[in-house]
mmCIF file of C-alpha atoms in Angstrom:
data_model
loop_
_atom_site.group_PDB
_atom_site.id
_atom_site.type_symbol
_atom_site.label_atom_id
_atom_site.label_comp_id
_atom_site.label_asym_id
_atom_site.label_seq_id
_atom_site.Cartn_x
_atom_site.Cartn_y
_atom_site.Cartn_z
ATOM 1 C CA MET A 1 -14.815 18.085 4.122
ATOM 2 C CA ARG A 2 -14.272 13.879 3.786
ATOM 3 C CA HIS A 3 -10.639 12.802 4.409
ATOM 4 C CA PHE A 4 -9.180 10.559 1.917
ATOM 5 C CA ARG A 5 -6.811 9.091 4.088
ATOM 6 C CA ILE A 6 -5.414 5.908 3.682
ATOM 7 C CA SER A 7 -5.462 4.546 6.846
ATOM 8 C CA ASP A 8 -9.254 6.018 6.818
ATOM 9 C CA GLN A 9 -10.024 3.008 4.384
ATOM 10 C CA ASN A 10 -10.049 -1.146 4.235
ATOM 11 C CA PRO A 11 -9.990 -3.225 1.386
ATOM 12 C CA ILE A 12 -12.267 -3.081 -0.983
ATOM 13 C CA LYS A 13 -13.573 -7.029 -1.718
ATOM 14 C CA THR A 14 -14.379 -8.163 -4.957
ATOM 15 C CA LYS A 15 -15.734 -11.727 -5.366
ATOM 16 C CA ARG A 16 -11.945 -12.846 -6.336
ATOM 17 C CA LEU A 17 -9.958 -10.167 -5.186
ATOM 18 C CA LEU A 18 -8.400 -7.418 -2.396
ATOM 19 C CA LEU A 19 -7.945 -3.818 -2.992
ATOM 20 C CA THR A 20 -5.193 -2.354 -0.308
ATOM 21 C CA PRO A 21 -4.701 1.726 -0.862
ATOM 22 C CA LEU A 22 -0.777 1.680 -0.153
ATOM 23 C CA ASN A 23 1.069 4.204 2.753
ATOM 24 C CA ALA A 24 4.414 5.816 1.793
ATOM 25 C CA LYS A 25 6.833 3.280 3.241
ATOM 26 C CA GLN A 26 4.929 0.656 0.647
ATOM 27 C CA LEU A 27 5.294 2.478 -2.254
ATOM 28 C CA ALA A 28 9.045 2.618 -0.902
ATOM 29 C CA ALA A 29 9.644 -0.632 -0.929
ATOM 30 C CA LEU A 30 7.541 -0.774 -4.237
ATOM 31 C CA GLU A 31 9.678 1.730 -6.019
ATOM 32 C CA ALA A 32 13.078 0.438 -4.509
ATOM 33 C CA GLU A 33 12.136 -3.010 -6.325
ATOM 34 C CA GLU A 34 10.768 -1.579 -9.724
ATOM 35 C CA LYS A 35 13.373 -2.275 -12.766
ATOM 36 C CA ASP A 36 11.178 -0.394 -15.245
ATOM 37 C CA GLU A 37 11.890 3.155 -14.749
ATOM 38 C CA LEU A 38 8.635 4.915 -15.874
ATOM 39 C CA LEU A 39 6.922 2.531 -13.459
ATOM 40 C CA ARG A 40 8.851 2.690 -10.533
ATOM 41 C CA GLY A 41 8.631 7.539 -12.084
ATOM 42 C CA ALA A 42 5.415 7.081 -11.186
ATOM 43 C CA LEU A 43 5.890 4.738 -8.193
ATOM 44 C CA GLY A 44 8.167 7.693 -6.698
ATOM 45 C CA GLU A 45 5.375 10.974 -7.449
ATOM 46 C CA MET A 46 2.638 8.424 -5.243
ATOM 47 C CA ARG A 47 4.620 8.279 -2.979
ATOM 48 C CA LYS A 48 5.751 12.579 -2.746
ATOM 49 C CA ASN A 49 2.108 13.070 -2.707
ATOM 50 C CA VAL A 50 0.841 10.618 -1.117
ATOM 51 C CA THR A 51 2.889 12.285 2.129
ATOM 52 C CA ASP A 52 1.821 16.312 0.251
ATOM 53 C CA TYR A 53 -1.507 14.796 0.801
ATOM 54 C CA TYR A 54 -2.516 13.075 3.772
ATOM 55 C CA ASP A 55 -6.328 14.216 2.964
ATOM 56 C CA LEU A 56 -6.066 13.153 -0.218
ATOM 57 C CA ALA A 57 -3.664 10.371 -0.695
ATOM 58 C CA LEU A 58 -6.120 7.605 -1.656
ATOM 59 C CA TRP A 59 -6.598 9.238 -5.385
ATOM 60 C CA HIS A 60 -3.507 9.095 -5.604
ATOM 61 C CA THR A 61 -1.628 6.772 -4.433
ATOM 62 C CA GLY A 62 -1.628 2.800 -5.874
ATOM 63 C CA TRP A 63 -4.192 0.613 -4.787
ATOM 64 C CA GLN A 64 -2.616 -3.129 -5.046
ATOM 65 C CA ILE A 65 -4.499 -5.473 -6.362
ATOM 66 C CA SER A 66 -3.794 -9.271 -4.641
ATOM 67 C CA LEU A 67 -5.797 -12.286 -4.918
ATOM 68 C CA ARG A 68 -8.343 -13.384 -1.483
ATOM 69 C CA ASN A 69 -7.882 -16.527 -2.702
ATOM 70 C CA GLY A 70 -3.673 -17.001 -1.495
ATOM 71 C CA GLY A 71 -2.723 -13.984 -1.341
ATOM 72 C CA GLN A 72 -0.913 -13.484 -4.854
ATOM 73 C CA VAL A 73 0.161 -9.192 -5.941
ATOM 74 C CA VAL A 74 -1.482 -9.215 -9.106
ATOM 75 C CA GLY A 75 -1.495 -6.639 -10.818
ATOM 76 C CA LEU A 76 -2.020 -2.782 -8.786
ATOM 77 C CA LEU A 77 -3.968 0.846 -10.253
ATOM 78 C CA GLY A 78 -5.304 3.998 -8.563
ATOM 79 C CA PHE A 79 -5.684 7.291 -10.011
ATOM 80 C CA HIS A 80 -4.079 10.731 -10.403
ATOM 81 C CA GLY A 81 -5.550 12.998 -8.704
ATOM 82 C CA VAL A 82 -7.972 14.625 -7.335
ATOM 83 C CA ALA A 83 -11.060 14.699 -9.173
ATOM 84 C CA VAL A 84 -10.854 18.462 -11.631
ATOM 85 C CA ASN A 85 -14.010 19.323 -13.373
ATOM 86 C CA GLN A 86 -15.247 16.123 -12.109
ATOM 87 C CA THR A 87 -13.216 14.371 -14.067
ATOM 88 C CA VAL A 88 -10.977 11.798 -12.110
ATOM 89 C CA GLU A 89 -7.859 9.878 -13.950
ATOM 90 C CA LEU A 90 -7.237 6.174 -13.672
ATOM 91 C CA GLY A 91 -4.523 3.967 -14.193
ATOM 92 C CA TYR A 92 -3.712 0.084 -14.094
ATOM 93 C CA GLU A 93 -0.803 -2.649 -14.734
ATOM 94 C CA ILE A 94 -1.305 -6.060 -14.336
ATOM 95 C CA ARG A 95 1.318 -8.041 -14.162
ATOM 96 C CA GLU A 96 2.111 -10.551 -17.183
ATOM 97 C CA GLU A 97 1.521 -13.773 -15.499
ATOM 98 C CA PHE A 98 -1.536 -13.281 -14.116
ATOM 99 C CA ARG A 99 -3.327 -11.776 -17.725
ATOM 100 C CA GLY A 100 -6.332 -13.186 -18.837
ATOM 101 C CA ASN A 101 -8.572 -14.613 -16.036
ATOM 102 C CA GLY A 102 -10.337 -11.143 -15.528
ATOM 103 C CA TYR A 103 -9.085 -9.467 -12.804
ATOM 104 C CA GLY A 104 -7.819 -6.448 -14.310
ATOM 105 C CA GLU A 105 -11.738 -5.757 -15.829
ATOM 106 C CA GLU A 106 -13.301 -7.231 -11.746
ATOM 107 C CA ALA A 107 -10.324 -3.710 -10.435
ATOM 108 C CA VAL A 108 -11.533 -1.298 -12.571
ATOM 109 C CA LYS A 109 -15.153 -1.841 -12.109
ATOM 110 C CA ALA A 110 -14.829 -1.800 -7.930
ATOM 111 C CA LEU A 111 -12.510 0.986 -7.566
ATOM 112 C CA CYS A 112 -15.033 3.407 -11.021
ATOM 113 C CA ASP A 113 -17.640 2.067 -8.109
ATOM 114 C CA TRP A 114 -15.711 3.222 -4.938
ATOM 115 C CA ALA A 115 -14.834 6.469 -7.045
ATOM 116 C CA PHE A 116 -18.290 7.003 -8.129
ATOM 117 C CA GLY A 117 -19.734 6.740 -4.444
ATOM 118 C CA CYS A 118 -17.432 9.565 -4.189
ATOM 119 C CA GLU A 119 -19.080 13.782 -3.169
ATOM 120 C CA GLY A 120 -17.766 15.148 -7.295
ATOM 121 C CA VAL A 121 -17.088 12.834 -9.423
ATOM 122 C CA TYR A 122 -19.311 12.435 -11.808
ATOM 123 C CA PHE A 123 -16.967 11.163 -14.554
ATOM 124 C CA ILE A 124 -13.292 8.308 -14.831
ATOM 125 C CA SER A 125 -11.025 8.482 -17.571
ATOM 126 C CA ALA A 126 -8.804 6.258 -19.139
ATOM 127 C CA LEU A 127 -5.774 5.729 -21.662
ATOM 128 C CA ALA A 128 -4.769 3.334 -23.353
ATOM 129 C CA ALA A 129 -2.552 2.633 -26.448
ATOM 130 C CA GLU A 130 -3.943 1.597 -29.910
ATOM 131 C CA ASP A 131 -2.096 -1.784 -29.581
ATOM 132 C CA ASN A 132 -3.312 -2.703 -26.135
ATOM 133 C CA THR A 133 -5.611 -4.113 -27.076
ATOM 134 C CA ALA A 134 -6.402 -6.162 -23.903
ATOM 135 C CA SER A 135 -6.904 -2.752 -21.715
ATOM 136 C CA ASN A 136 -8.438 -0.904 -24.646
ATOM 137 C CA HIS A 137 -10.959 -4.219 -24.326
ATOM 138 C CA ILE A 138 -11.209 -4.485 -20.199
ATOM 139 C CA LEU A 139 -12.007 -0.409 -20.837
ATOM 140 C CA GLU A 140 -15.015 -1.068 -23.601
ATOM 141 C CA LYS A 141 -16.899 -3.645 -21.541
ATOM 142 C CA LEU A 142 -16.742 -2.255 -18.932
ATOM 143 C CA LYS A 143 -19.052 0.230 -20.946
ATOM 144 C CA PHE A 144 -16.408 3.383 -21.463
ATOM 145 C CA TYR A 145 -16.699 4.711 -24.280
ATOM 146 C CA ARG A 146 -14.375 6.509 -26.349
ATOM 147 C CA VAL A 147 -13.022 10.643 -26.755
ATOM 148 C CA GLN A 148 -11.269 13.036 -28.560
ATOM 149 C CA SER A 149 -7.737 11.840 -27.104
ATOM 150 C CA PRO A 150 -5.052 14.179 -26.055
ATOM 151 C CA VAL A 151 -2.159 11.964 -26.809
ATOM 152 C CA SER A 152 -1.170 10.652 -29.692
ATOM 153 C CA GLY A 153 -1.088 6.988 -29.837
ATOM 154 C CA MET A 154 -3.416 6.423 -27.370
ATOM 155 C CA ASN A 155 -6.705 5.917 -26.769
ATOM 156 C CA ALA A 156 -9.081 7.755 -24.449
ATOM 157 C CA TRP A 157 -12.157 7.074 -22.168
ATOM 158 C CA GLU A 158 -15.045 7.432 -20.188
ATOM 159 C CA LEU A 159 -17.346 6.191 -17.997
ATOM 160 C CA GLU A 160 -19.860 8.184 -16.614
ATOM 161 C CA ARG A 161 -21.756 7.976 -13.510
ATOM 162 C CA PRO A 162 -24.750 6.084 -13.955
ATOM 163 C CA ALA A 163 -27.260 9.053 -13.202
ATOM 164 C CA SER A 164 -29.627 9.730 -10.076
ATOM 165 C CA ALA A 165 -33.401 8.148 -10.006
ATOM 166 C CA TRP A 166 -34.744 9.733 -6.760
ATOM 167 C CA MET A 167 -37.308 10.985 -8.956
ATOM 168 C CA SER A 168 -38.891 7.600 -8.876
ATOM 169 C CA ILE A 169 -37.733 6.640 -5.793
ATOM 170 C CA TYR A 170 -39.977 9.301 -3.854
ATOM 171 C CA MET A 171 -42.976 8.487 -5.756
ATOM 172 C CA CYS A 172 -42.595 4.990 -4.604
ATOM 173 C CA PHE A 173 -42.559 6.639 -0.884
ATOM 174 C CA GLY A 174 -44.921 8.732 -1.650
ATOM 175 C CA LEU A 175 -47.978 6.360 -2.395
ATOM 176 C CA ALA A 176 -46.676 3.853 0.302
ATOM 177 C CA ILE A 177 -47.102 7.009 2.734
ATOM 178 C CA GLY A 178 -49.855 8.589 0.508
ATOM 179 C CA LEU A 179 -52.462 5.247 0.529
ATOM 180 C CA THR A 180 -51.453 4.971 5.289
ATOM 181 C CA PHE A 181 -51.892 9.220 5.583
ATOM 182 C CA GLY A 182 -54.758 8.702 2.963
ATOM 183 C CA GLN A 183 -57.229 6.470 4.867
ATOM 184 C CA THR A 184 -55.808 7.179 8.380
ATOM 185 C CA LEU A 185 -55.444 11.504 7.809
ATOM 186 C CA PHE A 186 -58.569 12.126 5.178
ATOM 187 C CA GLN A 187 -60.904 8.678 4.446
ATOM 188 C CA ASN A 188 -60.149 8.210 1.525
ATOM 189 C CA MET A 189 -57.112 6.601 0.232
ATOM 190 C CA ALA A 190 -57.397 8.912 -3.126
ATOM 191 C CA ILE A 191 -56.599 11.865 -1.969
ATOM 192 C CA GLY A 192 -53.595 10.874 -0.230
ATOM 193 C CA LEU A 193 -52.556 8.916 -3.276
ATOM 194 C CA ALA A 194 -52.061 12.324 -5.013
ATOM 195 C CA ILE A 195 -50.981 14.234 -2.242
ATOM 196 C CA GLY A 196 -47.846 11.045 -2.011
ATOM 197 C CA ILE A 197 -47.470 10.936 -5.707
ATOM 198 C CA GLY A 198 -47.081 14.716 -5.998
ATOM 199 C CA ALA A 199 -45.009 15.993 -3.448
ATOM 200 C CA GLY A 200 -42.494 12.401 -3.919
ATOM 201 C CA LEU A 201 -42.498 13.484 -7.667
ATOM 202 C CA ALA A 202 -41.787 17.273 -6.921
ATOM 203 C CA LEU A 203 -39.186 16.448 -4.142
ATOM 204 C CA GLY A 204 -37.667 13.120 -6.222
ATOM 205 C CA SER A 205 -37.656 15.652 -9.326
ATOM 206 C CA GLY A 206 -35.445 18.103 -7.627
ATOM 207 C CA LEU A 207 -33.311 16.059 -6.382
ATOM 208 C CA ASP A 208 -32.411 14.438 -10.260
ATOM 209 C CA ALA A 209 -32.634 18.157 -11.956
ATOM 210 C CA GLN A 210 -29.923 18.406 -9.483
ATOM 211 C CA ASP A 211 -27.704 16.021 -10.064
ATOM 212 C CA ARG A 212 -27.465 16.711 -14.033
ATOM 213 C CA ALA A 213 -26.510 20.500 -13.251
ATOM 214 C CA ALA A 214 -23.706 19.153 -11.124
ATOM 215 C CA ARG A 215 -22.451 17.077 -13.615
ATOM 216 C CA LYS A 216 -21.987 19.968 -15.967
ATOM 217 C CA ARG A 217 -18.476 20.554 -17.088
ATOM 218 C CA ALA A 218 -16.815 22.522 -18.453
ATOM 219 C CA ASN A 219 -14.430 22.707 -22.277
ATOM 220 C CA ALA A 220 -15.721 18.646 -21.745
ATOM 221 C CA PRO A 221 -13.857 15.695 -24.566
ATOM 222 C CA LYS A 222 -15.920 15.226 -27.344
ATOM 223 C CA LYS A 223 -17.363 12.246 -27.924
ATOM 224 C CA LEU A 224 -16.484 9.666 -30.642
ATOM 225 C CA ASP A 225 -19.071 7.510 -30.078
ATOM 226 C CA ALA A 226 -21.473 6.915 -27.925
ATOM 227 C CA PRO A 227 -22.468 5.133 -24.349
ATOM 228 C CA GLU A 228 -24.284 1.225 -25.367
ATOM 229 C CA GLU A 229 -27.080 2.512 -23.584
ATOM 230 C CA GLN A 230 -27.686 5.432 -26.373
ATOM 231 C CA LYS A 231 -27.403 3.346 -28.743
ATOM 232 C CA LYS A 232 -29.601 1.162 -28.402
ATOM 233 C CA THR A 233 -32.283 4.043 -28.049
ATOM 234 C CA LYS A 234 -31.032 5.167 -31.465
#
């Protein structure tokens, strides 16, 4: 089983930002300074979960968003626990004085890319207040799509992990290998090409089928609008 310990994770770097997972001590310091009661409670819950689920702490902690140039802290984001039904829930907050600079979009994209690189994560969900234009705009720009919301007054969004493309990859490998070995072993590139492409097609399509099966969910939320890619094909 892969560990998700804070001490094992280097900061995630983007063009302008660093995303750094916070340990229990750092979360406690933020909790003590926080004046907003709701956010203070969230930090306390993060701190407790980071301690209780040490090997899975990266799914429970806050990731501090700071500028690579200057080091100013511009916000916080993170997940609300490990994947359930192939889905993790994301939350984020950009400090008011740093809003309007695209930092939220840049940070959310980076952490989503990190999550989709982890086994068993195929969907990322997020909630945004209906009147929070900036937050909804960030999610829409990042190709999240709307789903039925479980909370009144909130928009629910999801992002699906891109489908695998192993068939194309292995067909290319098969083509290259077939050309090489067809001439060497059979003195006939056509035979080698047929064998290579056939093997690549079989292996790649099998892996793609596994990917499709792995992302199937029980009781998936109802989509309210389709991903941009689907709209273009209609």
